[in-house]
Tab-separated table of C-alpha atoms in Angstrom:
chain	number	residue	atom	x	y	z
A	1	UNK	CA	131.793	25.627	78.868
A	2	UNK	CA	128.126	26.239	78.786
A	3	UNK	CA	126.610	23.401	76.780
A	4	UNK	CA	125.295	26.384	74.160
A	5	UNK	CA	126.421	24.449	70.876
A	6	UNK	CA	127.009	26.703	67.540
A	7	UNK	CA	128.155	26.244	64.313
A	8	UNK	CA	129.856	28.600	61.871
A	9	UNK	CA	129.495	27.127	58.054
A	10	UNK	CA	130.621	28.764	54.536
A	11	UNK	CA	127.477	30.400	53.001
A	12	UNK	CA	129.289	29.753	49.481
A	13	UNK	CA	132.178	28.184	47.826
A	14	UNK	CA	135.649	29.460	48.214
A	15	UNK	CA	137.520	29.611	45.580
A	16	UNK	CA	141.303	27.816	45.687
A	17	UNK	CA	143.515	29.221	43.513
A	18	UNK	CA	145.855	26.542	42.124
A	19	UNK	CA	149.086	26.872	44.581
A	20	UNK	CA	148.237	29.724	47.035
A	21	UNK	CA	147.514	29.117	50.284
A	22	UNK	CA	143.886	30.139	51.873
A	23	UNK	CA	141.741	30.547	55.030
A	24	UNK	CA	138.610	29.032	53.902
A	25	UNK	CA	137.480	29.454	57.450
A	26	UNK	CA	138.053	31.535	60.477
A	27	UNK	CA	136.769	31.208	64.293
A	28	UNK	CA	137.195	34.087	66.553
A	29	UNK	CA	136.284	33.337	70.629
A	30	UNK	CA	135.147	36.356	72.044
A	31	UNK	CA	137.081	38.123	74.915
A	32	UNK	CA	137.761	36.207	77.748
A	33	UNK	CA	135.546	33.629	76.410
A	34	UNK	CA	137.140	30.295	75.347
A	35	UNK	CA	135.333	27.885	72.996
A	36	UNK	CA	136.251	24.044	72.338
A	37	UNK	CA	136.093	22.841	68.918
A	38	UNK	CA	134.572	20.039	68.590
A	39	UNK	CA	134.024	19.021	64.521
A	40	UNK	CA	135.175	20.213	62.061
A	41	UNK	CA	134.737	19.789	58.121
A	42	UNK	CA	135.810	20.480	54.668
A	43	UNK	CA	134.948	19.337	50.956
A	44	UNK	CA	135.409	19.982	47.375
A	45	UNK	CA	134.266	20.348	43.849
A	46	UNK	CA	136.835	18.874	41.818
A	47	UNK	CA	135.959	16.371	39.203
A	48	UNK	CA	139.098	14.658	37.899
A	49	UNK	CA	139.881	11.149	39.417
A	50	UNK	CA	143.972	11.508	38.751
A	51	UNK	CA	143.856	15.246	40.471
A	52	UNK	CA	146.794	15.840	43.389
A	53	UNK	CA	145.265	15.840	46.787
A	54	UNK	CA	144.442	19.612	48.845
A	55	UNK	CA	146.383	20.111	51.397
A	56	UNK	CA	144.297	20.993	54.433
A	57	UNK	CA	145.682	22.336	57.635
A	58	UNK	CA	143.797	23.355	61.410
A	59	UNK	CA	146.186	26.807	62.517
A	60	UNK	CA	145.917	29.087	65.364
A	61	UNK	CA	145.804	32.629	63.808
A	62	UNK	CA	147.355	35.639	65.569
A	63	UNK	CA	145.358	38.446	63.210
A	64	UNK	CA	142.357	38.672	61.406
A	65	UNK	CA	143.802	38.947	57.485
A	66	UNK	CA	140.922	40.487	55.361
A	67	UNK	CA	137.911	38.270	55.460
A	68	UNK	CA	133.888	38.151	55.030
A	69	UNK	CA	132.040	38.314	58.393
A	70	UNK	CA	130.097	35.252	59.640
A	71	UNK	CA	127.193	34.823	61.741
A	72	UNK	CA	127.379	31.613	63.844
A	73	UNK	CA	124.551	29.676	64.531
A	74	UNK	CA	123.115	27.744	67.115
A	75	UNK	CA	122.780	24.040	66.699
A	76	UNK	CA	120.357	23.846	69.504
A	77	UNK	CA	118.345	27.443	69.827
A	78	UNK	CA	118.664	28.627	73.779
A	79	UNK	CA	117.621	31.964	74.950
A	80	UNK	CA	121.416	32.301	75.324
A	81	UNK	CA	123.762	34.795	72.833
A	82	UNK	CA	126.235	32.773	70.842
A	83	UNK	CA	129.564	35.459	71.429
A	84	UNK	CA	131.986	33.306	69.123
A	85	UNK	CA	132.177	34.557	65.455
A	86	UNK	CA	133.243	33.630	62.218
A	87	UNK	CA	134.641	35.137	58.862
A	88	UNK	CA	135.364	33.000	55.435
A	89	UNK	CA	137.284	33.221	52.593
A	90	UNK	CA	140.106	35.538	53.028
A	91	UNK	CA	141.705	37.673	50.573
A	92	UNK	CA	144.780	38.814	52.129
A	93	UNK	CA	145.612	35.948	54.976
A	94	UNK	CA	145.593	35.857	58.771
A	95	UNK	CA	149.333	35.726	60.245
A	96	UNK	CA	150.515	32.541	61.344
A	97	UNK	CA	153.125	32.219	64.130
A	98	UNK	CA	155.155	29.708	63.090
A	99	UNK	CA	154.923	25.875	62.165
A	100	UNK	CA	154.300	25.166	65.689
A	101	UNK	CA	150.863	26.544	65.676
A	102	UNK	CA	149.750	24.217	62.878
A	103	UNK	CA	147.331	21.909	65.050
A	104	UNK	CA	146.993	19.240	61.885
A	105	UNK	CA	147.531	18.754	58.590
A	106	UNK	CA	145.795	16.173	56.055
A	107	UNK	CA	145.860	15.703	52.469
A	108	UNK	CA	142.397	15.390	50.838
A	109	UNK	CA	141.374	14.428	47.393
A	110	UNK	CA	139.612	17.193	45.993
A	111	UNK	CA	136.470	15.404	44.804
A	112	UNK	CA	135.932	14.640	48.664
A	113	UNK	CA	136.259	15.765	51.754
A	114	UNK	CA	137.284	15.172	55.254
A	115	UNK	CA	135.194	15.394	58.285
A	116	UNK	CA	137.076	15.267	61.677
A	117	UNK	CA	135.048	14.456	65.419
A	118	UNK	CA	137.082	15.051	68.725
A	119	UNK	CA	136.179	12.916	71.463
A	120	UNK	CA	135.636	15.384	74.245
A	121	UNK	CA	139.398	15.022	76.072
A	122	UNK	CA	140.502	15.623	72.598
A	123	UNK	CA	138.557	18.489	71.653
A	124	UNK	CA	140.703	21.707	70.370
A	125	UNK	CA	140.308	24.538	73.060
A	126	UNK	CA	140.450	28.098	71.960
A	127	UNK	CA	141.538	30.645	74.264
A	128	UNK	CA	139.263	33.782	74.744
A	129	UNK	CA	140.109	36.315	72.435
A	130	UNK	CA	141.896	33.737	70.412
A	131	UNK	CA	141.676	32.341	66.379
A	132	UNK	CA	141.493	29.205	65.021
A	133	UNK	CA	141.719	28.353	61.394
A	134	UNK	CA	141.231	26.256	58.278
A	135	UNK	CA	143.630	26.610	55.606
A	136	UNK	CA	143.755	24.865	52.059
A	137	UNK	CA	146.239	24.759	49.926
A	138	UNK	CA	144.919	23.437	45.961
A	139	UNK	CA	147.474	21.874	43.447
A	140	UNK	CA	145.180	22.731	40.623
A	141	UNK	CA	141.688	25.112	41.154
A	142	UNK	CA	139.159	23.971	42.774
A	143	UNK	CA	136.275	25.056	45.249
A	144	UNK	CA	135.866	24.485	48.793
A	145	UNK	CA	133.223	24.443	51.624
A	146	UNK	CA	134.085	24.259	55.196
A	147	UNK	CA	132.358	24.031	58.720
A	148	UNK	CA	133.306	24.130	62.185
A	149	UNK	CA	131.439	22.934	65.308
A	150	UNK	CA	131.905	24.206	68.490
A	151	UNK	CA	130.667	24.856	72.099
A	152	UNK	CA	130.802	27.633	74.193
């Protein structure tokens, strides 16, 4: 780890279908390059008080799915080349491996959100090469912004 600090946020809302499981969120860690994730954050639109709560999990991914490309961004501008990038809202999903590779799962009211800091030890360390992922999973519609914070 470098100390070159990046961030890869949704330019737009997704849109959560009600039922049907999503990557809102995608980072990829370049080859041979691992990156430790370090924040991470997602919230939503919804407006009714009595609505079921989104289910929201953290996955390693094992393909790419069919997503938009993302440009990270530097949270602290160094001459350096962020090499970790970033795709959002998928339309056909990423594989999973199995429920083993689910890092967390929360349940989130949909007029909130849910923002989650590592302590350092605790941080989430992707493997070069590697995916890491934010899935949602909406009882009813609803639309969704996400963010992830990581260092290289």
């Amino acid at each position: 780890m470098a100390d070159v600090y990046g961030v890869a946020v949704t330019p737009t809302e997704t849109v959560l279908t009600a039922g049907t499981a999503r990557t809102v969120l995608q980072l990829v860690a370049a080859s041979n390059h691992r990156v430790k994730l370090y924040k991470w954050a997602v919230s939503f639109d919804g407006t009714s008080t009595t609505a079921e709560p989104v289910f929201v999990y953290v996955v390693r991914q094992t393909s790419a799915g069919t997503m938009t490309a993302l440009t990270c961004q530097q949270k602290v501008p160094t001459s350096e080349t962020i090499q970790t990038t970033a795709r959002y809202a998928a339309t056909a999903e990423p594989t999973v491996d199995s429920p083993a590779q689910i890092i967390e799962a929360h349940e989130v009211h949909p007029q909130t959100g849910l923002v989650i800091l590592y302590a350092d030890a605790e941080a989430i360390r992707v493997a070069g090469g590697a995916r890491i992922g934010i899935i949602c999973v909406a009882p009813a519609g609803v639309n969704c912004i996400a963010s992830m914070d990581f260092e290289e």
